Amino acid sequence: MASLTSIATPYPSSSQALRLKSSGNTLFSAGVRSAAMGSGQKTFKIQCTSTKPAKPAAEVDWRQKRELLLEKRVRSVDVKEAQRLQKENNFVILDVRPEAEYKAGHPPGAINVEMYRLIREWTAWDIARRLGFAFFGIFSGTEENPEFIQSVEAKLDKEAKIIVACSSAGTMKPTQNLPEGQQSRSLIAAYLLVLNGYKNVFHLEGGIYTWGKEGLPVETIEED
């Protein structure tokens, strides 16, 4: 029987599954220092769950996201124009806020797909993130929803006319204090949509907060 005499140690920066093949008594692979084994050809797969996963959309540089949004002609509309487009041109308002906020009040006919959700997994990386939130007194840490696009695709096809909305929204418009605008959950969602082939994406300027402030109709959903 082969015996393991040393343990493969992944480098801290590695975040991929590593495939190791035996060659004599020593195994070598990117992200792994070494491991010695007895004779015999064996293949192993190691998942480095303690390391950070691929960069989420929120961490992509805002200038890069804004450039793509402008290139794809994503346009910001105010709440009254959004209401008109919804009524007259079959636009769908995609509310990307957490489900609880959506249920508390949303534009009539809006659909909800969370851009961020509560952290669900319990890998070492996720535990570390929970501890980081807890350090600041936040015990319901969130993460970018990895199923966001799949959930949207289940409800809306790529030709759908979409107005993306969040709480107060950011802006692509330059100002003196913000020469490149300011990102938000809805703009990050819009970026993901155009990146994945959606062709008719608009952005709700001012967000759901402004929708309510302007006295436009709001629907609520009662909790069971």
Coordinates of C-alpha atoms in Angstrom, one line a residue:
M1 CA 0.0 0.0 0.0
A2 CA 1.3 3.5 -0.9
S3 CA 1.9 5.8 2.0
L4 CA 1.6 9.5 2.1
T5 CA 4.8 11.0 3.6
S6 CA 4.2 14.7 3.1
I7 CA 1.2 16.9 2.5
A8 CA 0.5 19.1 -0.6
T9 CA 0.2 22.7 0.5
P10 CA -1.6 25.1 -1.8
Y11 CA -0.2 28.6 -2.1
P12 CA -2.6 31.2 -0.6
S13 CA -3.3 32.8 -4.0
S14 CA -4.5 29.5 -5.6
S15 CA -8.3 29.3 -6.2
Q16 CA -8.6 26.5 -8.7
A17 CA -9.1 22.8 -8.5
L18 CA -5.6 21.3 -8.8
R19 CA -5.0 18.1 -10.7
L20 CA -2.0 16.1 -9.5
K21 CA -0.3 13.2 -11.3
S22 CA 2.3 11.0 -9.7
S23 CA 5.8 10.9 -11.2
G24 CA 8.1 8.7 -9.3
N25 CA 7.8 9.6 -5.6
T26 CA 7.0 13.3 -5.9
L27 CA 4.0 15.2 -7.2
F28 CA 4.3 18.7 -8.6
S29 CA 1.6 21.1 -9.8
A30 CA 0.9 24.8 -10.0
G31 CA -0.2 26.0 -6.7
V32 CA 1.1 23.0 -4.8
R33 CA 4.5 22.8 -3.2
S34 CA 5.1 19.0 -3.0
A35 CA 3.8 15.7 -1.9
A36 CA 5.6 12.3 -1.8
M37 CA 3.9 9.0 -2.3
G38 CA 4.8 5.4 -2.7
S39 CA 4.8 3.6 -6.1
G40 CA 1.8 3.5 -8.4
Q41 CA 0.1 5.8 -10.8
K42 CA -2.8 7.8 -9.2
T43 CA -4.7 10.9 -10.0
F44 CA -6.0 13.4 -7.4
K45 CA -8.2 16.5 -7.6
I46 CA -7.9 19.0 -4.8
Q47 CA -10.4 21.9 -4.4
C48 CA -8.8 24.9 -2.6
T49 CA -12.0 25.9 -0.8
S50 CA -10.1 28.1 1.7
T51 CA -9.0 30.6 -1.0
K52 CA -10.9 33.4 -2.6
P53 CA -13.1 32.6 -5.6
A54 CA -13.0 34.3 -9.0
K55 CA -13.4 38.1 -8.9
P56 CA -17.1 39.0 -8.8
A57 CA -18.6 41.7 -11.0
A58 CA -18.7 44.2 -8.1
E59 CA -14.9 44.1 -7.9
V60 CA -14.4 44.8 -11.6
D61 CA -13.2 48.4 -12.0
W62 CA -16.1 50.8 -12.3
R63 CA -14.5 52.5 -15.2
Q64 CA -14.4 49.3 -17.1
K65 CA -18.1 48.6 -16.3
R66 CA -19.1 52.1 -17.2
E67 CA -17.3 51.9 -20.6
L68 CA -19.2 48.7 -21.5
L69 CA -22.5 50.1 -20.4
L70 CA -22.0 53.2 -22.6
E71 CA -20.7 51.0 -25.5
K72 CA -23.9 48.9 -25.3
R73 CA -26.0 52.1 -25.1
V74 CA -27.5 51.4 -21.7
R75 CA -29.6 54.5 -21.0
S76 CA -30.7 55.9 -17.7
V77 CA -34.4 56.9 -17.4
D78 CA -36.2 58.7 -14.7
V79 CA -39.1 57.1 -12.8
K80 CA -41.9 58.7 -14.8
E81 CA -40.3 57.7 -18.1
A82 CA -39.8 54.2 -16.7
Q83 CA -43.5 54.0 -15.8
R84 CA -44.5 55.2 -19.3
L85 CA -42.1 52.6 -21.0
Q86 CA -43.6 49.9 -18.8
K87 CA -47.2 50.8 -19.7
E88 CA -46.7 51.6 -23.4
N89 CA -43.7 49.7 -24.6
N90 CA -43.8 46.4 -22.6
F91 CA -40.7 47.2 -20.6
V92 CA -40.2 45.0 -17.5
I93 CA -38.8 46.5 -14.3
L94 CA -36.2 44.2 -12.8
D95 CA -35.9 44.9 -9.1
V96 CA -32.5 43.6 -8.0
R97 CA -32.9 44.5 -4.3
P98 CA -33.1 41.8 -1.6
E99 CA -36.4 39.9 -1.5
A100 CA -37.5 41.5 1.8
E101 CA -37.1 45.0 0.4
Y102 CA -39.0 44.0 -2.8
K103 CA -41.9 42.6 -0.8
A104 CA -42.0 45.7 1.3
G105 CA -42.8 47.8 -1.8
H106 CA -42.1 47.7 -5.5
P107 CA -43.4 49.1 -8.8
P108 CA -46.5 47.2 -10.0
G109 CA -45.5 44.4 -12.3
A110 CA -41.8 44.5 -11.3
I111 CA -40.0 41.1 -11.0
N112 CA -37.4 40.4 -8.4
V113 CA -34.0 38.8 -8.8
E114 CA -31.5 39.6 -6.0
M115 CA -28.2 41.0 -7.1
Y116 CA -26.8 40.2 -3.6
R117 CA -28.0 37.4 -1.2
L118 CA -27.1 36.2 2.3
I119 CA -23.9 34.1 2.3
R120 CA -25.0 30.5 2.0
E121 CA -21.9 28.3 1.9
W122 CA -19.6 27.2 4.7
T123 CA -16.2 26.9 3.1
A124 CA -13.2 28.3 4.9
W125 CA -13.4 31.4 2.7
D126 CA -17.1 31.9 3.5
I127 CA -16.5 31.5 7.2
A128 CA -13.8 34.1 7.0
R129 CA -16.2 36.5 5.3
R130 CA -18.8 35.9 8.0
L131 CA -16.3 36.7 10.6
G132 CA -15.3 39.8 8.8
F133 CA -18.9 41.1 8.7
A134 CA -19.4 40.1 12.4
F135 CA -16.3 42.2 13.3
F136 CA -18.3 45.2 12.3
G137 CA -21.5 44.0 14.0
I138 CA -23.1 42.7 10.8
F139 CA -24.4 39.2 11.3
S140 CA -26.2 38.8 8.0
G141 CA -23.3 39.1 5.6
T142 CA -24.1 39.2 1.9
E143 CA -22.4 38.0 -1.3
E144 CA -23.0 38.6 -5.0
N145 CA -25.6 36.2 -6.2
P146 CA -23.8 33.6 -8.4
E147 CA -27.1 32.5 -9.9
F148 CA -28.2 36.0 -10.9
I149 CA -28.0 35.5 -14.6
Q150 CA -29.5 32.0 -14.6
S151 CA -32.4 33.4 -12.5
V152 CA -33.0 36.2 -14.9
E153 CA -32.7 33.9 -17.9
A154 CA -35.5 31.7 -16.4
K155 CA -37.8 34.8 -16.4
L156 CA -36.7 37.0 -19.3
D157 CA -35.3 36.1 -22.7
K158 CA -32.4 38.0 -24.3
E159 CA -34.7 40.2 -26.4
A160 CA -36.7 41.5 -23.3
K161 CA -36.9 45.2 -22.7
I162 CA -35.5 45.6 -19.2
I163 CA -35.3 48.5 -16.7
V164 CA -33.0 47.6 -13.9
A165 CA -33.7 49.1 -10.5
C166 CA -32.3 49.1 -7.0
S167 CA -32.9 51.2 -3.9
S168 CA -31.4 54.6 -4.8
A169 CA -29.3 53.7 -7.8
G170 CA -26.1 55.1 -9.0
T171 CA -25.5 57.1 -12.1
M172 CA -23.4 57.0 -15.3
K173 CA -23.7 60.8 -15.6
P174 CA -20.5 62.7 -14.7
T175 CA -20.7 65.4 -12.1
Q176 CA -18.1 67.8 -10.6
N177 CA -17.6 65.5 -7.6
L178 CA -18.1 62.2 -9.5
P179 CA -16.5 62.7 -12.9
E180 CA -17.2 59.1 -13.9
G181 CA -20.6 58.7 -12.2
Q182 CA -21.1 56.2 -9.4
Q183 CA -21.9 52.5 -9.5
S184 CA -24.7 50.8 -7.7
R185 CA -26.4 47.4 -7.5
S186 CA -28.6 48.2 -10.5
L187 CA -25.6 49.3 -12.6
I188 CA -23.6 46.2 -11.7
A189 CA -26.7 44.1 -12.7
A190 CA -27.0 46.0 -16.0
Y191 CA -23.3 45.3 -16.6
L192 CA -23.9 41.6 -16.1
L193 CA -26.9 41.6 -18.3
V194 CA -25.2 43.2 -21.3
L195 CA -22.1 41.1 -20.7
N196 CA -24.4 38.0 -21.1
G197 CA -26.1 39.0 -24.2
Y198 CA -29.1 41.1 -23.1
K199 CA -29.7 43.8 -25.8
N200 CA -32.4 46.2 -24.4
V201 CA -31.2 47.2 -20.9
F202 CA -32.1 50.5 -19.3
H203 CA -31.3 51.8 -15.8
L204 CA -33.7 53.4 -13.3
E205 CA -32.2 56.8 -12.3
G206 CA -33.0 57.5 -8.6
G207 CA -34.1 53.9 -7.9
I208 CA -37.2 52.7 -6.1
Y209 CA -36.6 55.4 -3.4
T210 CA -37.4 58.1 -6.0
W211 CA -40.3 56.1 -7.5
G212 CA -42.0 56.2 -4.1
K213 CA -41.0 59.8 -3.4
E214 CA -42.7 60.9 -6.7
G215 CA -45.9 59.3 -5.5
L216 CA -46.0 56.6 -8.1
P217 CA -48.0 53.4 -7.3
V218 CA -46.3 50.7 -5.2
E219 CA -47.3 47.1 -4.5
T220 CA -46.5 45.1 -1.4
I221 CA -46.4 41.4 -0.7
E222 CA -47.6 40.2 2.7
E223 CA -45.4 37.7 4.5
D224 CA -47.0 34.3 5.1

